[in-house]
Amino acid sequence: MKERNLLVVGGRSGIGREIVKRLDRQGCALDVVARAETFDLSSERIRYHACDLSRDNNALDFLPDRLHGVVYCPGTIRLKPLARLSEADFMDDWQTNVMGAVRVLKACQNRLKKARRGASVVLFSTVAVAAGMPFHASIAAAKGAVEGLARSLAAEWAPRIRVNVIAPSLTDTELAADLLDGEAKREAAAQRHPLKRIGTPGEVADLAVFLLGDAAGWITGQVIGVDGGVSALRFTR
Ligand SMILES: NC(=O)c1ccc[n+]([C@@H]2O[C@H](COP(=O)([O-])OP(=O)(O)OC[C@H]3O[C@@H](n4cnc5c(N)ncnc54)[C@H](OP(=O)(O)O)[C@@H]3O)[C@@H](O)[C@H]2O)c1
């Protein structure tokens, strides 16, 4: 992956941070964006920019002329019964998950087209789109739109730009902290998965890095689960 320029939106923490660490080790030049002012990974190959890209992409002027990959990580977990979900909740999930990705991809499209050997985009959904889960109405609606966006763009941008989606189940990051605070909650979450544990951000990042690279050169328009088997397996011992 040497001599490749990649943008990782949401690379400060969680899955995005693990993606940044792996791409840095592979020698990529990285632009990393998140809202926080500080970023604690330091490398001569990483440039960190503090901005809120779910609402504003003007700041993307710093990007190089040619991009080989874009990862959009920002997401939300707002789990409530429909009666307690306001329209503002739905709109907020839509802004962060869908419109943020749309704005970033619009700003990056021409740069991605300039990558000589093709470029790759990775977006994030959730297991709760394929498998209906209570209290997920707002996030599942927004992430369902992300999956539709990705498939449409994969068709529109082929063969120059590949677009794929990763759909994780519960993964041990800041975003999921409220669902995992305490041993009882962690154990209950683990037991809901056929593989009897929750995911690590590194396991999800490994798939993202694979999808960005040449080894995934014939994969586009896919939604791939990293979910301990919970989306596909019904009967386990
Ligand atoms: N963790 C899970 O259990 C889980 C399950 C299913 C799906 N997912 C999906 O996987 C993706 C990654 O999740 P994660 O758990 O790694 O999330 P995370 O720990 O919250 O990390 C998200 C990153 O995005 C940045 N960010 C958030 N909003 C932003 C914005 N508007 N503009 C720029 N940066 C922004 C955050 O930094 P700042 O706060 O500094 O902006 C952070 O670096 C998400 O799309 C999520 O929906 C996660």
mmCIF file of N, CA and C in Angstrom, residues 121-224:
data_model
loop_
_atom_site.group_PDB
_atom_site.id
_atom_site.type_symbol
_atom_site.label_atom_id
_atom_site.label_comp_id
_atom_site.label_asym_id
_atom_site.label_seq_id
_atom_site.Cartn_x
_atom_site.Cartn_y
_atom_site.Cartn_z
ATOM 1 N N VAL A 121 -13.570 2.482 -1.635
ATOM 2 C CA VAL A 121 -14.302 3.192 -0.579
ATOM 3 C C VAL A 121 -14.874 2.151 0.376
ATOM 4 N N VAL A 122 -14.752 2.407 1.678
ATOM 5 C CA VAL A 122 -15.350 1.516 2.679
ATOM 6 C C VAL A 122 -16.282 2.343 3.572
ATOM 7 N N LEU A 123 -17.540 1.905 3.658
ATOM 8 C CA LEU A 123 -18.523 2.543 4.540
ATOM 9 C C LEU A 123 -18.939 1.537 5.611
ATOM 10 N N PHE A 124 -19.649 2.031 6.642
ATOM 11 C CA PHE A 124 -20.073 1.146 7.739
ATOM 12 C C PHE A 124 -21.580 1.126 7.894
ATOM 13 N N SER A 125 -22.114 -0.081 7.987
ATOM 14 C CA SER A 125 -23.520 -0.298 8.320
ATOM 15 C C SER A 125 -23.564 -0.943 9.704
ATOM 16 N N THR A 126 -24.592 -1.735 9.954
ATOM 17 C CA THR A 126 -24.729 -2.470 11.214
ATOM 18 C C THR A 126 -25.451 -3.785 10.932
ATOM 19 N N VAL A 127 -25.185 -4.776 11.766
ATOM 20 C CA VAL A 127 -25.881 -6.062 11.638
ATOM 21 C C VAL A 127 -27.400 -5.876 11.724
ATOM 22 N N ALA A 128 -27.846 -4.780 12.352
ATOM 23 C CA ALA A 128 -29.279 -4.573 12.582
ATOM 24 C C ALA A 128 -30.051 -4.187 11.327
ATOM 25 N N VAL A 129 -29.374 -4.051 10.180
ATOM 26 C CA VAL A 129 -30.120 -3.847 8.932
ATOM 27 C C VAL A 129 -30.600 -5.198 8.395
ATOM 28 N N ALA A 130 -29.696 -6.174 8.352
ATOM 29 C CA ALA A 130 -30.053 -7.495 7.809
ATOM 30 C C ALA A 130 -30.910 -8.294 8.790
ATOM 31 N N ALA A 131 -30.647 -8.114 10.088
ATOM 32 C CA ALA A 131 -31.387 -8.853 11.122
ATOM 33 C C ALA A 131 -32.204 -7.842 11.921
ATOM 34 N N GLY A 132 -33.524 -7.930 11.848
ATOM 35 C CA GLY A 132 -34.350 -6.977 12.584
ATOM 36 C C GLY A 132 -34.127 -7.101 14.084
ATOM 37 N N MET A 133 -33.886 -5.984 14.740
ATOM 38 C CA MET A 133 -33.633 -5.993 16.189
ATOM 39 C C MET A 133 -34.470 -4.908 16.845
ATOM 40 N N PRO A 134 -35.087 -5.194 17.997
ATOM 41 C CA PRO A 134 -35.913 -4.176 18.638
ATOM 42 C C PRO A 134 -35.099 -2.934 19.003
ATOM 43 N N PHE A 135 -35.751 -1.772 18.951
ATOM 44 C CA PHE A 135 -35.190 -0.472 19.355
ATOM 45 C C PHE A 135 -34.160 0.088 18.374
ATOM 46 N N HIS A 136 -33.975 -0.562 17.229
ATOM 47 C CA HIS A 136 -32.971 -0.105 16.263
ATOM 48 C C HIS A 136 -33.598 0.668 15.093
ATOM 49 N N ALA A 137 -34.861 1.126 15.206
ATOM 50 C CA ALA A 137 -35.555 1.671 14.029
ATOM 51 C C ALA A 137 -34.774 2.807 13.377
ATOM 52 N N SER A 138 -34.290 3.752 14.181
ATOM 53 C CA SER A 138 -33.638 4.913 13.580
ATOM 54 C C SER A 138 -32.281 4.562 12.970
ATOM 55 N N ILE A 139 -31.444 3.861 13.734
ATOM 56 C CA ILE A 139 -30.110 3.550 13.200
ATOM 57 C C ILE A 139 -30.213 2.559 12.037
ATOM 58 N N ALA A 140 -31.141 1.602 12.117
ATOM 59 C CA ALA A 140 -31.263 0.637 11.014
ATOM 60 C C ALA A 140 -31.768 1.334 9.749
ATOM 61 N N ALA A 141 -32.666 2.317 9.914
ATOM 62 C CA ALA A 141 -33.143 3.053 8.736
ATOM 63 C C ALA A 141 -31.985 3.815 8.091
ATOM 64 N N ALA A 142 -31.175 4.470 8.925
ATOM 65 C CA ALA A 142 -30.054 5.255 8.375
ATOM 66 C C ALA A 142 -29.005 4.338 7.731
ATOM 67 N N LYS A 143 -28.670 3.253 8.410
ATOM 68 C CA LYS A 143 -27.636 2.361 7.858
ATOM 69 C C LYS A 143 -28.157 1.593 6.635
ATOM 70 N N GLY A 144 -29.460 1.336 6.597
ATOM 71 C CA GLY A 144 -30.026 0.744 5.383
ATOM 72 C C GLY A 144 -29.799 1.677 4.194
ATOM 73 N N ALA A 145 -29.923 2.961 4.454
ATOM 74 C CA ALA A 145 -29.657 3.943 3.389
ATOM 75 C C ALA A 145 -28.182 3.929 2.997
ATOM 76 N N VAL A 146 -27.305 3.741 3.973
ATOM 77 C CA VAL A 146 -25.863 3.658 3.652
ATOM 78 C C VAL A 146 -25.618 2.469 2.715
ATOM 79 N N GLU A 147 -26.274 1.343 2.982
ATOM 80 C CA GLU A 147 -26.084 0.166 2.118
ATOM 81 C C GLU A 147 -26.588 0.452 0.700
ATOM 82 N N GLY A 148 -27.733 1.123 0.599
ATOM 83 C CA GLY A 148 -28.258 1.472 -0.732
ATOM 84 C C GLY A 148 -27.349 2.456 -1.447
ATOM 85 N N LEU A 149 -26.855 3.427 -0.694
ATOM 86 C CA LEU A 149 -25.916 4.400 -1.267
ATOM 87 C C LEU A 149 -24.689 3.685 -1.824
ATOM 88 N N ALA A 150 -24.151 2.767 -1.038
ATOM 89 C CA ALA A 150 -22.920 2.076 -1.449
ATOM 90 C C ALA A 150 -23.145 1.235 -2.706
ATOM 91 N N ARG A 151 -24.260 0.506 -2.758
ATOM 92 C CA ARG A 151 -24.503 -0.330 -3.946
ATOM 93 C C ARG A 151 -24.696 0.546 -5.182
ATOM 94 N N SER A 152 -25.420 1.653 -5.019
ATOM 95 C CA SER A 152 -25.633 2.553 -6.164
ATOM 96 C C SER A 152 -24.314 3.107 -6.670
ATOM 97 N N LEU A 153 -23.479 3.577 -5.746
ATOM 98 C CA LEU A 153 -22.206 4.169 -6.174
ATOM 99 C C LEU A 153 -21.258 3.112 -6.724
ATOM 100 N N ALA A 154 -21.332 1.900 -6.180
ATOM 101 C CA ALA A 154 -20.486 0.823 -6.718
ATOM 102 C C ALA A 154 -20.811 0.610 -8.196
ATOM 103 N N ALA A 155 -22.110 0.673 -8.543
ATOM 104 C CA ALA A 155 -22.510 0.518 -9.948
ATOM 105 C C ALA A 155 -22.101 1.737 -10.774
ATOM 106 N N GLU A 156 -22.338 2.919 -10.192
ATOM 107 C CA GLU A 156 -22.080 4.165 -10.927
ATOM 108 C C GLU A 156 -20.589 4.372 -11.174
ATOM 109 N N TRP A 157 -19.758 3.971 -10.232
ATOM 110 C CA TRP A 157 -18.323 4.287 -10.306
ATOM 111 C C TRP A 157 -17.467 3.129 -10.822
ATOM 112 N N ALA A 158 -18.076 1.961 -11.070
ATOM 113 C CA ALA A 158 -17.287 0.847 -11.621
ATOM 114 C C ALA A 158 -16.858 1.221 -13.045
ATOM 115 N N PRO A 159 -15.693 0.809 -13.535
ATOM 116 C CA PRO A 159 -14.743 -0.066 -12.846
ATOM 117 C C PRO A 159 -13.644 0.662 -12.082
ATOM 118 N N ARG A 160 -13.682 2.019 -12.045
ATOM 119 C CA ARG A 160 -12.553 2.774 -11.469
ATOM 120 C C ARG A 160 -12.519 2.736 -9.944
ATOM 121 N N ILE A 161 -13.729 2.785 -9.333
ATOM 122 C CA ILE A 161 -13.778 2.915 -7.868
ATOM 123 C C ILE A 161 -14.656 1.803 -7.300
ATOM 124 N N ARG A 162 -14.104 1.011 -6.382
ATOM 125 C CA ARG A 162 -14.897 -0.028 -5.715
ATOM 126 C C ARG A 162 -15.520 0.560 -4.443
ATOM 127 N N VAL A 163 -16.739 0.128 -4.130
ATOM 128 C CA VAL A 163 -17.430 0.636 -2.927
ATOM 129 C C VAL A 163 -18.009 -0.550 -2.171
ATOM 130 N N ASN A 164 -17.608 -0.731 -0.926
ATOM 131 C CA ASN A 164 -18.107 -1.844 -0.110
ATOM 132 C C ASN A 164 -18.487 -1.360 1.284
ATOM 133 N N VAL A 165 -19.269 -2.184 1.970
ATOM 134 C CA VAL A 165 -19.779 -1.830 3.301
ATOM 135 C C VAL A 165 -19.448 -2.955 4.280
ATOM 136 N N ILE A 166 -19.035 -2.576 5.465
ATOM 137 C CA ILE A 166 -18.848 -3.542 6.554
ATOM 138 C C ILE A 166 -20.004 -3.365 7.534
ATOM 139 N N ALA A 167 -20.626 -4.479 7.908
ATOM 140 C CA ALA A 167 -21.753 -4.435 8.857
ATOM 141 C C ALA A 167 -21.357 -5.178 10.132
ATOM 142 N N PRO A 168 -20.829 -4.455 11.126
ATOM 143 C CA PRO A 168 -20.420 -5.132 12.359
ATOM 144 C C PRO A 168 -21.602 -5.381 13.282
ATOM 145 N N SER A 169 -21.412 -6.351 14.187
ATOM 146 C CA SER A 169 -22.262 -6.420 15.377
ATOM 147 C C SER A 169 -21.481 -5.743 16.512
ATOM 148 N N LEU A 170 -21.958 -5.904 17.734
ATOM 149 C CA LEU A 170 -21.414 -5.163 18.868
ATOM 150 C C LEU A 170 -19.889 -5.316 18.974
ATOM 151 N N THR A 171 -19.205 -4.179 18.928
ATOM 152 C CA THR A 171 -17.741 -4.134 18.910
ATOM 153 C C THR A 171 -17.273 -3.204 20.024
ATOM 154 N N ASP A 172 -16.186 -3.561 20.660
ATOM 155 C CA ASP A 172 -15.740 -2.893 21.886
ATOM 156 C C ASP A 172 -15.070 -1.542 21.597
ATOM 157 N N THR A 173 -15.896 -0.496 21.436
ATOM 158 C CA THR A 173 -15.371 0.847 21.144
ATOM 159 C C THR A 173 -16.105 1.873 22.014
ATOM 160 N N GLU A 174 -15.637 3.133 21.924
ATOM 161 C CA GLU A 174 -16.300 4.247 22.631
ATOM 162 C C GLU A 174 -17.784 4.320 22.289
ATOM 163 N N LEU A 175 -18.095 4.093 21.028
ATOM 164 C CA LEU A 175 -19.488 4.223 20.571
ATOM 165 C C LEU A 175 -20.409 3.259 21.308
ATOM 166 N N ALA A 176 -19.882 2.066 21.615
ATOM 167 C CA ALA A 176 -20.711 1.026 22.244
ATOM 168 C C ALA A 176 -20.544 0.999 23.765
ATOM 169 N N ALA A 177 -19.875 2.013 24.323
ATOM 170 C CA ALA A 177 -19.510 1.964 25.741
ATOM 171 C C ALA A 177 -20.730 1.781 26.657
ATOM 172 N N ASP A 178 -21.836 2.472 26.344
ATOM 173 C CA ASP A 178 -23.018 2.368 27.218
ATOM 174 C C ASP A 178 -23.605 0.957 27.221
ATOM 175 N N LEU A 179 -23.433 0.239 26.106
ATOM 176 C CA LEU A 179 -23.984 -1.114 26.016
ATOM 177 C C LEU A 179 -23.082 -2.146 26.686
ATOM 178 N N LEU A 180 -21.869 -1.704 27.036
ATOM 179 C CA LEU A 180 -20.867 -2.653 27.544
ATOM 180 C C LEU A 180 -20.314 -2.255 28.904
ATOM 181 N N ASP A 181 -21.041 -1.351 29.624
ATOM 182 C CA ASP A 181 -20.476 -0.900 30.905
ATOM 183 C C ASP A 181 -20.873 -1.868 32.025
ATOM 184 N N GLY A 182 -19.984 -2.734 32.356
ATOM 185 C CA GLY A 182 -20.224 -3.723 33.417
ATOM 186 C C GLY A 182 -20.130 -5.143 32.875
ATOM 187 N N GLU A 183 -19.644 -6.035 33.738
ATOM 188 C CA GLU A 183 -19.416 -7.433 33.329
ATOM 189 C C GLU A 183 -20.705 -8.136 32.919
ATOM 190 N N ALA A 184 -21.809 -7.832 33.643
ATOM 191 C CA ALA A 184 -23.073 -8.521 33.332
ATOM 192 C C ALA A 184 -23.534 -8.188 31.918
ATOM 193 N N LYS A 185 -23.445 -6.897 31.547
ATOM 194 C CA LYS A 185 -23.858 -6.490 30.197
ATOM 195 C C LYS A 185 -22.950 -7.107 29.145
ATOM 196 N N ARG A 186 -21.653 -7.123 29.435
ATOM 197 C CA ARG A 186 -20.691 -7.695 28.470
ATOM 198 C C ARG A 186 -20.962 -9.180 28.243
ATOM 199 N N GLU A 187 -21.210 -9.879 29.342
ATOM 200 C CA GLU A 187 -21.427 -11.321 29.236
ATOM 201 C C GLU A 187 -22.736 -11.610 28.493
ATOM 202 N N ALA A 188 -23.779 -10.825 28.797
ATOM 203 C CA ALA A 188 -25.059 -11.030 28.102
ATOM 204 C C ALA A 188 -24.889 -10.770 26.611
ATOM 205 N N ALA A 189 -24.144 -9.717 26.273
ATOM 206 C CA ALA A 189 -23.913 -9.394 24.852
ATOM 207 C C ALA A 189 -23.128 -10.516 24.183
ATOM 208 N N ALA A 190 -22.118 -11.017 24.870
ATOM 209 C CA ALA A 190 -21.312 -12.108 24.300
ATOM 210 C C ALA A 190 -22.190 -13.323 24.016
ATOM 211 N N GLN A 191 -23.068 -13.659 24.957
ATOM 212 C CA GLN A 191 -23.887 -14.868 24.825
ATOM 213 C C GLN A 191 -24.907 -14.761 23.692
ATOM 214 N N ARG A 192 -25.248 -13.541 23.268
ATOM 215 C CA ARG A 192 -26.192 -13.387 22.139
ATOM 216 C C ARG A 192 -25.541 -13.735 20.794
ATOM 217 N N HIS A 193 -24.225 -13.867 20.786
ATOM 218 C CA HIS A 193 -23.517 -14.163 19.532
ATOM 219 C C HIS A 193 -23.132 -15.640 19.461
ATOM 220 N N PRO A 194 -23.340 -16.276 18.299
ATOM 221 C CA PRO A 194 -22.933 -17.679 18.181
ATOM 222 C C PRO A 194 -21.476 -17.906 18.559
ATOM 223 N N LEU A 195 -20.593 -16.947 18.287
ATOM 224 C CA LEU A 195 -19.181 -17.132 18.643
ATOM 225 C C LEU A 195 -18.884 -16.724 20.091
ATOM 226 N N LYS A 196 -19.951 -16.375 20.840
ATOM 227 C CA LYS A 196 -19.893 -16.198 22.302
ATOM 228 C C LYS A 196 -18.932 -15.116 22.776
ATOM 229 N N ARG A 197 -18.778 -14.092 21.971
ATOM 230 C CA ARG A 197 -18.042 -12.925 22.442
ATOM 231 C C ARG A 197 -18.408 -11.736 21.567
ATOM 232 N N ILE A 198 -18.059 -10.539 22.033
ATOM 233 C CA ILE A 198 -18.249 -9.359 21.186
ATOM 234 C C ILE A 198 -16.989 -9.154 20.341
ATOM 235 N N GLY A 199 -17.074 -8.244 19.383
ATOM 236 C CA GLY A 199 -15.951 -8.047 18.469
ATOM 237 C C GLY A 199 -14.929 -7.061 19.005
ATOM 238 N N THR A 200 -13.740 -7.141 18.455
ATOM 239 C CA THR A 200 -12.712 -6.138 18.768
ATOM 240 C C THR A 200 -12.582 -5.196 17.567
ATOM 241 N N PRO A 201 -12.205 -3.936 17.837
ATOM 242 C CA PRO A 201 -12.068 -3.001 16.704
ATOM 243 C C PRO A 201 -11.030 -3.468 15.693
ATOM 244 N N GLY A 202 -10.002 -4.157 16.160
ATOM 245 C CA GLY A 202 -8.969 -4.647 15.244
ATOM 246 C C GLY A 202 -9.506 -5.667 14.244
ATOM 247 N N GLU A 203 -10.434 -6.518 14.714
ATOM 248 C CA GLU A 203 -10.993 -7.528 13.800
ATOM 249 C C GLU A 203 -11.788 -6.872 12.667
ATOM 250 N N VAL A 204 -12.491 -5.795 13.005
ATOM 251 C CA VAL A 204 -13.266 -5.103 11.969
ATOM 252 C C VAL A 204 -12.317 -4.323 11.046
ATOM 253 N N ALA A 205 -11.291 -3.706 11.666
ATOM 254 C CA ALA A 205 -10.314 -2.937 10.874
ATOM 255 C C ALA A 205 -9.590 -3.827 9.869
ATOM 256 N N ASP A 206 -9.309 -5.070 10.247
ATOM 257 C CA ASP A 206 -8.608 -5.977 9.324
ATOM 258 C C ASP A 206 -9.385 -6.135 8.020
ATOM 259 N N LEU A 207 -10.718 -6.246 8.115
ATOM 260 C CA LEU A 207 -11.512 -6.391 6.894
ATOM 261 C C LEU A 207 -11.483 -5.090 6.082
ATOM 262 N N ALA A 208 -11.559 -3.958 6.770
ATOM 263 C CA ALA A 208 -11.526 -2.676 6.043
ATOM 264 C C ALA A 208 -10.219 -2.544 5.261
ATOM 265 N N VAL A 209 -9.105 -2.891 5.897
ATOM 266 C CA VAL A 209 -7.802 -2.767 5.225
ATOM 267 C C VAL A 209 -7.737 -3.723 4.031
ATOM 268 N N PHE A 210 -8.279 -4.926 4.215
ATOM 269 C CA PHE A 210 -8.332 -5.868 3.083
ATOM 270 C C PHE A 210 -9.123 -5.258 1.919
ATOM 271 N N LEU A 211 -10.303 -4.685 2.218
ATOM 272 C CA LEU A 211 -11.153 -4.129 1.157
ATOM 273 C C LEU A 211 -10.493 -2.940 0.456
ATOM 274 N N LEU A 212 -9.607 -2.246 1.163
ATOM 275 C CA LEU A 212 -8.912 -1.102 0.545
ATOM 276 C C LEU A 212 -7.803 -1.550 -0.398
ATOM 277 N N GLY A 213 -7.332 -2.774 -0.245
ATOM 278 C CA GLY A 213 -6.120 -3.204 -0.940
ATOM 279 C C GLY A 213 -6.390 -3.954 -2.241
ATOM 280 N N ASP A 214 -5.294 -4.253 -2.953
ATOM 281 C CA ASP A 214 -5.387 -4.926 -4.259
ATOM 282 C C ASP A 214 -5.976 -6.331 -4.155
ATOM 283 N N ALA A 215 -5.795 -6.999 -3.011
ATOM 284 C CA ALA A 215 -6.297 -8.373 -2.873
ATOM 285 C C ALA A 215 -7.828 -8.418 -2.967
ATOM 286 N N ALA A 216 -8.474 -7.265 -2.758
ATOM 287 C CA ALA A 216 -9.941 -7.193 -2.856
ATOM 288 C C ALA A 216 -10.373 -6.579 -4.194
ATOM 289 N N GLY A 217 -9.467 -6.625 -5.183
ATOM 290 C CA GLY A 217 -9.686 -5.922 -6.447
ATOM 291 C C GLY A 217 -10.888 -6.380 -7.261
ATOM 292 N N TRP A 218 -11.475 -7.530 -6.907
ATOM 293 C CA TRP A 218 -12.658 -7.984 -7.660
ATOM 294 C C TRP A 218 -13.903 -7.991 -6.774
ATOM 295 N N ILE A 219 -13.865 -7.197 -5.707
ATOM 296 C CA ILE A 219 -15.001 -7.133 -4.771
ATOM 297 C C ILE A 219 -15.560 -5.717 -4.775
ATOM 298 N N THR A 220 -16.808 -5.573 -5.173
ATOM 299 C CA THR A 220 -17.470 -4.271 -5.066
ATOM 300 C C THR A 220 -18.972 -4.456 -4.879
ATOM 301 N N GLY A 221 -19.607 -3.463 -4.275
ATOM 302 C CA GLY A 221 -21.059 -3.503 -4.078
ATOM 303 C C GLY A 221 -21.508 -4.481 -3.005
ATOM 304 N N GLN A 222 -20.586 -4.888 -2.122
ATOM 305 C CA GLN A 222 -20.913 -5.914 -1.127
ATOM 306 C C GLN A 222 -21.152 -5.309 0.263
ATOM 307 N N VAL A 223 -22.010 -5.963 1.010
ATOM 308 C CA VAL A 223 -22.173 -5.657 2.438
ATOM 309 C C VAL A 223 -21.700 -6.902 3.182
ATOM 310 N N ILE A 224 -20.635 -6.757 3.952
ATOM 311 C CA ILE A 224 -19.995 -7.927 4.564
ATOM 312 C C ILE A 224 -20.115 -7.837 6.087
#
